[in-house]
Amino acid sequence: MRIVVSGGTGFLGAPLVSLLARDGHEVVVLTRGSHAADSPKISFATWTPNGETGSWASVINGAGAVVNLAGESIAAKRWSAAQKQKILDSRVLATRSLATAIREAASPPPMFISGSAVGYYGPLGDQPVAEDAPAGSDFLAGVCAQWEREAARAGNRTRLVCVRTGLVLEKDGGALPQMLPPFKFGAGGPVGSGRQYWPWIHRDDWLGLVRWAITTPTVAGAVNATAPNPVTNTEFARALGRAMHRPSFMPAPAFALRLMLGEMADGLLLSGQRAVPAKATKSGFTFKHTHVDDALRAIFSRQA
Ligand SMILES: NC(=O)c1ccc[n+]([C@@H]2O[C@H](COP(=O)([O-])OP(=O)(O)OC[C@H]3O[C@@H](n4cnc5c(N)ncnc54)[C@H](OP(=O)(O)O)[C@@H]3O)[C@@H](O)[C@H]2O)c1
């Protein structure tokens, strides 16, 4: 079938596009730039994700699925008021464009897999958090709640799945490469109290979960894309140290991180939630990497 992927050039989107093409699908990537495809199964369509539709919307009509991963990076720049607006608008407007195109299509795609994040729940303590937990009230929770509301505008002619993604682990992007320098210099360790939960997931399992969401007609609504065993930040640091064969006992104090990163330190590093993949587990989805030691060892033992 034809699968349309927005943000299909990113850390999660690019390997998803390759996987779907290998599965035999025809994949159309919606991008703001211009790209050359290296597979006959993959093509690129330029779009302007401004809340409206455009000529690009013709690829949505008759597609088998739409996957929405577009959005300004949340960790690339300090959270000034302007940057926070960009983080919000890029998700809300891109999702509105897609939802409108789906709603207006003569032959709407039967499924719409739209991005979201575990930040939906806001900072929480050590209680496990399944998909039925309410939204939090901090900046990221507000972004995720609005992002999901926009996706719901696609209407009831499509099966909507909002993928509440945790911290995706791989070497070539996402948060992991940014964590490595202190560990390489022997100065790695927990951040802040280290007691905050980090709901991680290996990228291979994230890809598997999206494929499962596409191919399983009973999956709908919010889905936590996190591994079954979230860990505290201290446990994460220890596991990273073990995988890298480096020490991991040097704490990074909260005040220093706040000084360096401002509000972003609390939003991304010093807080978290013990999100668990209740829906995926219940439906029998099999994770390849259930424990963080195993996931990080797999990542760091691989060459290149
Ligand atoms: N990686 C994680 O650990 C993680 C965790 C939780 C949630 N997520 C969410 O999952 C989605 C994909 O994550 P990712 O890590 O693959 O992100 P990414 O590498 O930053 O890719 C996102 C893609 O979105 C498009 N984009 C960037 N800025 C944009 C803007 N201002 N307006 C519209 N489109 C823009 C870009 O595609 P073009 O340049 O081709 O248009 C880019 O390739 C994001 O929405 C992210 O918030 C990721």
Coordinates of C-alpha atoms and ligand atoms in Angstrom, one line a residue:
M1 CA 0.0 0.0 0.0
R2 CA 1.0 3.6 -0.2
I3 CA 2.2 5.1 3.1
V4 CA 2.8 8.8 3.5
V5 CA 5.3 9.8 6.1
S6 CA 5.8 13.4 7.2
G7 CA 9.1 14.1 8.9
G8 CA 10.3 11.0 7.1
T9 CA 13.8 12.5 6.9
G10 CA 14.5 12.5 10.6
F11 CA 16.1 10.3 13.2
L12 CA 12.9 8.2 13.5
G13 CA 11.3 8.9 10.1
A14 CA 14.3 7.9 7.9
P15 CA 14.7 4.4 9.2
L16 CA 10.9 4.0 9.3
V17 CA 10.7 4.9 5.7
S18 CA 13.4 2.3 4.8
L19 CA 11.7 -0.4 6.9
L20 CA 8.3 0.3 5.2
A21 CA 9.9 0.2 1.8
R22 CA 11.6 -3.1 2.7
D23 CA 8.2 -4.4 3.7
G24 CA 7.1 -3.8 0.1
H25 CA 5.1 -0.5 0.6
E26 CA 5.3 2.5 -1.7
V27 CA 6.4 5.3 0.7
V28 CA 5.9 9.0 0.0
V29 CA 7.9 11.3 2.3
L30 CA 6.4 14.8 2.9
T31 CA 9.4 17.2 3.4
R32 CA 9.9 20.9 3.5
G33 CA 13.1 20.5 1.5
S34 CA 14.1 18.5 -1.5
H35 CA 15.6 15.0 -1.4
A36 CA 16.7 12.3 -3.8
A37 CA 15.4 8.8 -3.2
D38 CA 17.8 5.9 -3.3
S39 CA 15.0 3.3 -3.7
P40 CA 12.3 3.0 -6.3
K41 CA 9.8 2.4 -3.5
I42 CA 10.5 5.8 -1.9
S43 CA 9.6 9.2 -3.3
F44 CA 9.5 12.8 -1.8
A45 CA 6.8 15.4 -2.0
T46 CA 7.4 18.9 -0.9
W47 CA 4.8 20.4 1.5
T48 CA 4.3 23.5 3.5
P49 CA 3.1 22.4 6.9
N50 CA 1.2 25.6 7.8
G51 CA -2.1 24.3 8.9
E52 CA -3.6 24.3 5.4
T53 CA -3.6 21.7 2.6
G54 CA -2.0 22.2 -0.8
S55 CA -1.2 20.3 -4.0
W56 CA 0.7 17.8 -1.9
A57 CA -2.6 16.6 -0.4
S58 CA -3.2 14.5 -3.6
V59 CA -0.8 11.9 -2.1
I60 CA -3.0 11.5 0.9
N61 CA -6.1 10.6 -1.2
G62 CA -6.2 6.8 -1.5
A63 CA -3.2 6.2 0.6
G64 CA -3.2 3.1 2.9
A65 CA -1.7 5.0 5.9
V66 CA -0.3 8.3 7.0
V67 CA 2.5 8.6 9.6
N68 CA 3.1 12.0 11.1
L69 CA 6.5 12.7 12.6
A70 CA 7.1 16.3 11.6
G71 CA 8.2 18.8 14.3
E72 CA 10.9 21.2 15.3
S73 CA 13.5 19.4 17.6
I74 CA 12.7 20.0 21.3
A75 CA 16.3 19.7 22.3
A76 CA 18.3 21.6 19.7
K77 CA 18.0 25.1 21.2
R78 CA 17.4 26.7 24.6
W79 CA 13.6 27.2 25.2
S80 CA 13.2 30.9 24.6
A81 CA 9.6 32.1 24.3
A82 CA 10.1 32.1 20.5
Q83 CA 11.6 28.6 20.4
K84 CA 8.7 27.2 22.6
Q85 CA 6.2 28.7 20.1
K86 CA 8.1 27.1 17.2
I87 CA 8.1 23.7 19.0
L88 CA 4.3 24.0 19.5
D89 CA 3.4 25.5 16.1
S90 CA 5.5 23.1 14.0
R91 CA 3.6 20.2 15.5
V92 CA 0.1 21.7 15.6
L93 CA 0.2 23.2 12.1
A94 CA 1.8 20.1 10.5
T95 CA -0.8 17.9 12.1
R96 CA -3.6 20.3 11.2
S97 CA -2.5 20.2 7.6
L98 CA -2.5 16.4 7.5
A99 CA -5.7 16.0 9.5
T100 CA -7.5 18.4 7.1
A101 CA -6.1 16.5 4.1
I102 CA -7.3 13.2 5.5
R103 CA -10.8 14.6 6.4
E104 CA -11.2 16.1 3.0
A105 CA -9.9 13.2 1.0
A106 CA -12.5 11.4 -1.3
S107 CA -10.8 8.2 -0.3
P108 CA -9.3 8.8 3.2
P109 CA -6.4 6.7 4.4
P110 CA -7.9 4.1 6.8
M111 CA -5.2 4.8 9.4
F112 CA -3.4 7.8 10.8
I113 CA -0.4 7.2 13.0
S114 CA 0.5 10.6 14.6
G115 CA 3.4 11.5 16.8
S116 CA 3.2 12.4 20.5
A117 CA 5.4 11.9 23.5
V118 CA 5.4 10.6 27.0
G119 CA 5.8 14.2 28.0
Y120 CA 2.0 14.2 27.6
Y121 CA 1.8 13.0 31.2
G122 CA 4.0 15.7 32.7
P123 CA 6.6 15.1 35.4
L124 CA 5.5 12.3 37.7
G125 CA 6.9 10.1 40.5
D126 CA 7.5 6.4 40.6
Q127 CA 3.9 5.2 39.9
P128 CA 3.7 3.3 36.5
V129 CA 1.9 5.4 33.9
A130 CA -0.3 3.7 31.3
E131 CA -2.2 5.3 28.4
D132 CA -5.3 6.1 30.4
A133 CA -3.4 8.6 32.7
P134 CA -4.4 12.2 32.4
A135 CA -2.4 14.9 30.7
G136 CA 0.1 16.9 32.8
S137 CA 0.3 20.7 33.0
D138 CA 3.8 21.7 32.1
F139 CA 4.9 23.1 28.7
L140 CA 5.6 19.7 27.0
A141 CA 2.4 18.2 28.3
G142 CA 0.5 21.1 26.7
V143 CA 2.3 20.6 23.4
C144 CA 1.5 16.9 23.4
A145 CA -2.2 17.5 24.3
Q146 CA -2.6 20.1 21.5
W147 CA -0.7 17.9 19.1
E148 CA -3.1 15.0 19.8
R149 CA -6.2 17.2 19.6
E150 CA -5.2 18.3 16.1
A151 CA -4.7 14.7 15.0
A152 CA -8.2 13.9 16.2
R153 CA -9.6 16.5 13.7
A154 CA -8.9 13.9 11.0
G155 CA -12.4 12.6 11.9
N156 CA -13.8 9.1 12.3
R157 CA -13.2 7.8 8.8
T158 CA -9.6 6.9 9.8
R159 CA -8.2 4.9 12.7
L160 CA -6.1 7.3 14.8
V161 CA -3.1 6.1 16.8
C162 CA -1.2 8.7 18.8
V163 CA 2.3 7.3 19.5
R164 CA 3.5 8.6 22.9
T165 CA 7.2 8.1 22.4
G166 CA 9.7 7.9 25.1
L167 CA 13.5 8.5 25.0
V168 CA 14.5 6.7 21.8
L169 CA 17.9 5.1 22.0
E170 CA 20.3 4.8 19.0
K171 CA 23.8 6.1 18.3
D172 CA 23.1 8.2 15.3
G173 CA 20.7 10.7 16.7
G174 CA 18.1 11.6 19.4
A175 CA 19.2 12.2 22.9
L176 CA 21.8 9.5 23.4
P177 CA 24.8 11.0 21.4
Q178 CA 24.3 14.2 23.5
M179 CA 24.7 12.3 26.7
L180 CA 28.0 10.6 25.7
P181 CA 30.7 13.3 26.1
P182 CA 30.9 13.3 30.0
F183 CA 30.9 9.5 30.0
K184 CA 33.8 9.5 27.4
F185 CA 35.8 11.8 29.8
G186 CA 35.0 9.6 32.8
A187 CA 32.7 12.2 34.3
G188 CA 29.3 10.6 33.5
G189 CA 26.6 10.1 36.1
P190 CA 23.1 10.8 37.1
V191 CA 21.5 14.2 36.5
G192 CA 19.9 16.0 39.5
S193 CA 18.5 13.6 42.1
G194 CA 18.7 10.7 39.6
R195 CA 15.4 9.5 41.0
Q196 CA 13.4 10.7 38.0
Y197 CA 12.2 7.9 35.7
W198 CA 13.3 7.9 32.0
P199 CA 11.0 5.9 29.9
W200 CA 13.4 4.7 27.2
I201 CA 12.9 2.6 24.1
H202 CA 15.5 1.1 21.6
R203 CA 14.8 2.5 18.1
D204 CA 14.4 -1.0 16.6
D205 CA 11.5 -1.5 19.0
W206 CA 10.0 1.9 18.2
L207 CA 10.1 1.0 14.5
G208 CA 8.5 -2.4 15.4
L209 CA 5.7 -0.7 17.4
V210 CA 4.8 1.7 14.5
R211 CA 4.7 -1.2 12.1
W212 CA 2.5 -3.1 14.6
A213 CA 0.2 0.0 14.9
I214 CA -0.1 0.1 11.2
T215 CA -0.8 -3.6 10.7
T216 CA -3.0 -4.3 13.8
P217 CA -6.6 -3.1 13.1
T218 CA -7.6 -3.2 16.8
V219 CA -4.9 -0.7 17.9
A220 CA -6.4 2.8 18.3
G221 CA -6.0 5.9 20.5
A222 CA -2.9 6.6 22.6
V223 CA -0.1 4.1 22.6
N224 CA 3.0 4.4 24.9
A225 CA 6.1 3.7 22.8
T226 CA 8.4 2.8 25.6
A227 CA 10.1 -0.3 26.8
P228 CA 8.4 -2.5 29.5
N229 CA 11.1 -1.7 32.1
P230 CA 11.6 2.1 32.5
V231 CA 14.5 3.0 34.8
T232 CA 15.4 5.9 37.0
N233 CA 18.0 8.3 35.7
T234 CA 20.6 6.8 38.1
E235 CA 20.0 3.3 36.8
F236 CA 20.2 4.7 33.2
A237 CA 23.5 6.3 33.9
R238 CA 24.9 3.1 35.5
A239 CA 23.8 1.1 32.4
L240 CA 25.3 3.6 30.0
G241 CA 28.6 3.5 32.0
R242 CA 28.6 -0.3 31.8
A243 CA 27.8 -0.3 28.1
M244 CA 30.6 2.2 27.4
H245 CA 33.0 0.7 30.0
R246 CA 33.3 4.1 31.6
P247 CA 32.6 5.3 35.2
S248 CA 29.1 6.7 35.9
F249 CA 29.2 8.1 39.4
M250 CA 29.7 11.8 38.8
P251 CA 26.4 13.5 39.4
A252 CA 25.5 16.6 37.4
P253 CA 23.8 19.0 39.9
A254 CA 20.4 20.4 39.0
F255 CA 21.4 24.0 39.6
A256 CA 24.2 23.8 37.0
L257 CA 22.0 22.2 34.4
R258 CA 19.3 24.9 35.0
L259 CA 22.0 27.6 34.7
M260 CA 23.2 26.0 31.4
L261 CA 19.8 25.0 29.8
G262 CA 17.1 27.0 31.6
E263 CA 13.6 25.6 31.6
M264 CA 14.7 22.8 29.2
A265 CA 16.7 21.2 32.0
D266 CA 13.6 20.5 34.0
G267 CA 11.5 19.6 31.0
L268 CA 13.9 17.1 29.5
L269 CA 16.4 16.0 32.1
L270 CA 15.5 16.6 35.7
S271 CA 12.0 15.1 35.5
G272 CA 10.3 12.2 33.8
Q273 CA 7.6 9.6 34.2
R274 CA 7.5 5.9 34.6
A275 CA 5.5 5.3 31.4
V276 CA 4.8 1.7 30.6
P277 CA 3.6 0.2 27.2
A278 CA 0.3 -1.2 28.7
K279 CA -1.5 -1.5 25.3
A280 CA 1.3 -3.0 23.4
T281 CA 2.0 -5.5 26.2
K282 CA -1.6 -6.4 26.5
S283 CA -1.9 -7.1 22.8
G284 CA 1.1 -9.3 22.8
F285 CA 3.6 -7.1 21.1
T286 CA 7.1 -8.6 21.5
F287 CA 9.9 -6.2 22.4
K288 CA 13.4 -7.1 21.3
H289 CA 15.0 -5.1 24.1
T290 CA 13.2 -5.2 27.4
H291 CA 16.0 -4.1 29.7
V292 CA 18.1 -1.0 29.4
D293 CA 21.4 -2.9 29.9
D294 CA 20.6 -5.1 27.0
A295 CA 19.5 -2.2 24.7
L296 CA 22.6 -0.1 25.4
R297 CA 24.9 -3.1 25.1
A298 CA 23.4 -3.9 21.7
I299 CA 23.9 -0.3 20.6
F300 CA 27.5 0.1 21.8
S301 CA 28.7 -3.4 20.8
R302 CA 27.8 -2.7 17.2
Q303 CA 30.6 -1.4 15.0
A304 CA 30.1 2.0 13.3
Ligands
LIG1 N1 13.6 11.0 19.1 C1 13.0 10.8 20.2 O1 13.6 10.3 21.2 C2 11.6 11.3 20.4 C3 10.9 11.1 21.6 C4 9.6 11.5 21.8 C5 8.9 12.1 20.7 N2 9.6 12.2 19.5 C6 8.8 12.9 18.4 O2 8.9 12.1 17.2 C7 8.9 12.9 16.1 C8 10.1 12.5 15.2 O3 11.3 12.6 16.1 P1 12.8 12.6 15.4 O4 13.7 12.3 16.6 O5 12.8 11.7 14.2 O6 12.9 14.1 15.0 P2 13.8 14.8 13.9 O7 15.0 13.9 13.7 O8 14.1 16.2 14.5 O9 12.9 14.9 12.6 C9 11.8 15.6 12.6 C10 11.4 15.9 11.1 O10 10.4 16.9 11.2 C11 10.6 17.9 10.2 N3 10.7 19.2 10.8 C12 11.8 19.7 11.5 N4 11.5 21.0 12.0 C13 10.3 21.3 11.5 C14 9.4 22.4 11.5 N5 9.8 23.5 12.2 N6 8.2 22.3 11.0 C15 7.8 21.2 10.3 N7 8.6 20.1 10.2 C16 9.8 20.1 10.8 C17 12.0 17.6 9.5 O11 11.7 17.0 8.2 P3 11.9 17.9 6.8 O12 13.0 18.8 7.0 O13 12.1 16.8 5.8 O14 10.6 18.7 6.6 C18 12.6 16.5 10.4 O15 13.3 15.5 9.7 C19 9.1 14.4 16.6 O16 7.8 15.0 16.5 C20 9.5 14.2 18.0 O17 9.0 15.2 18.9 C21 10.9 11.8 19.3

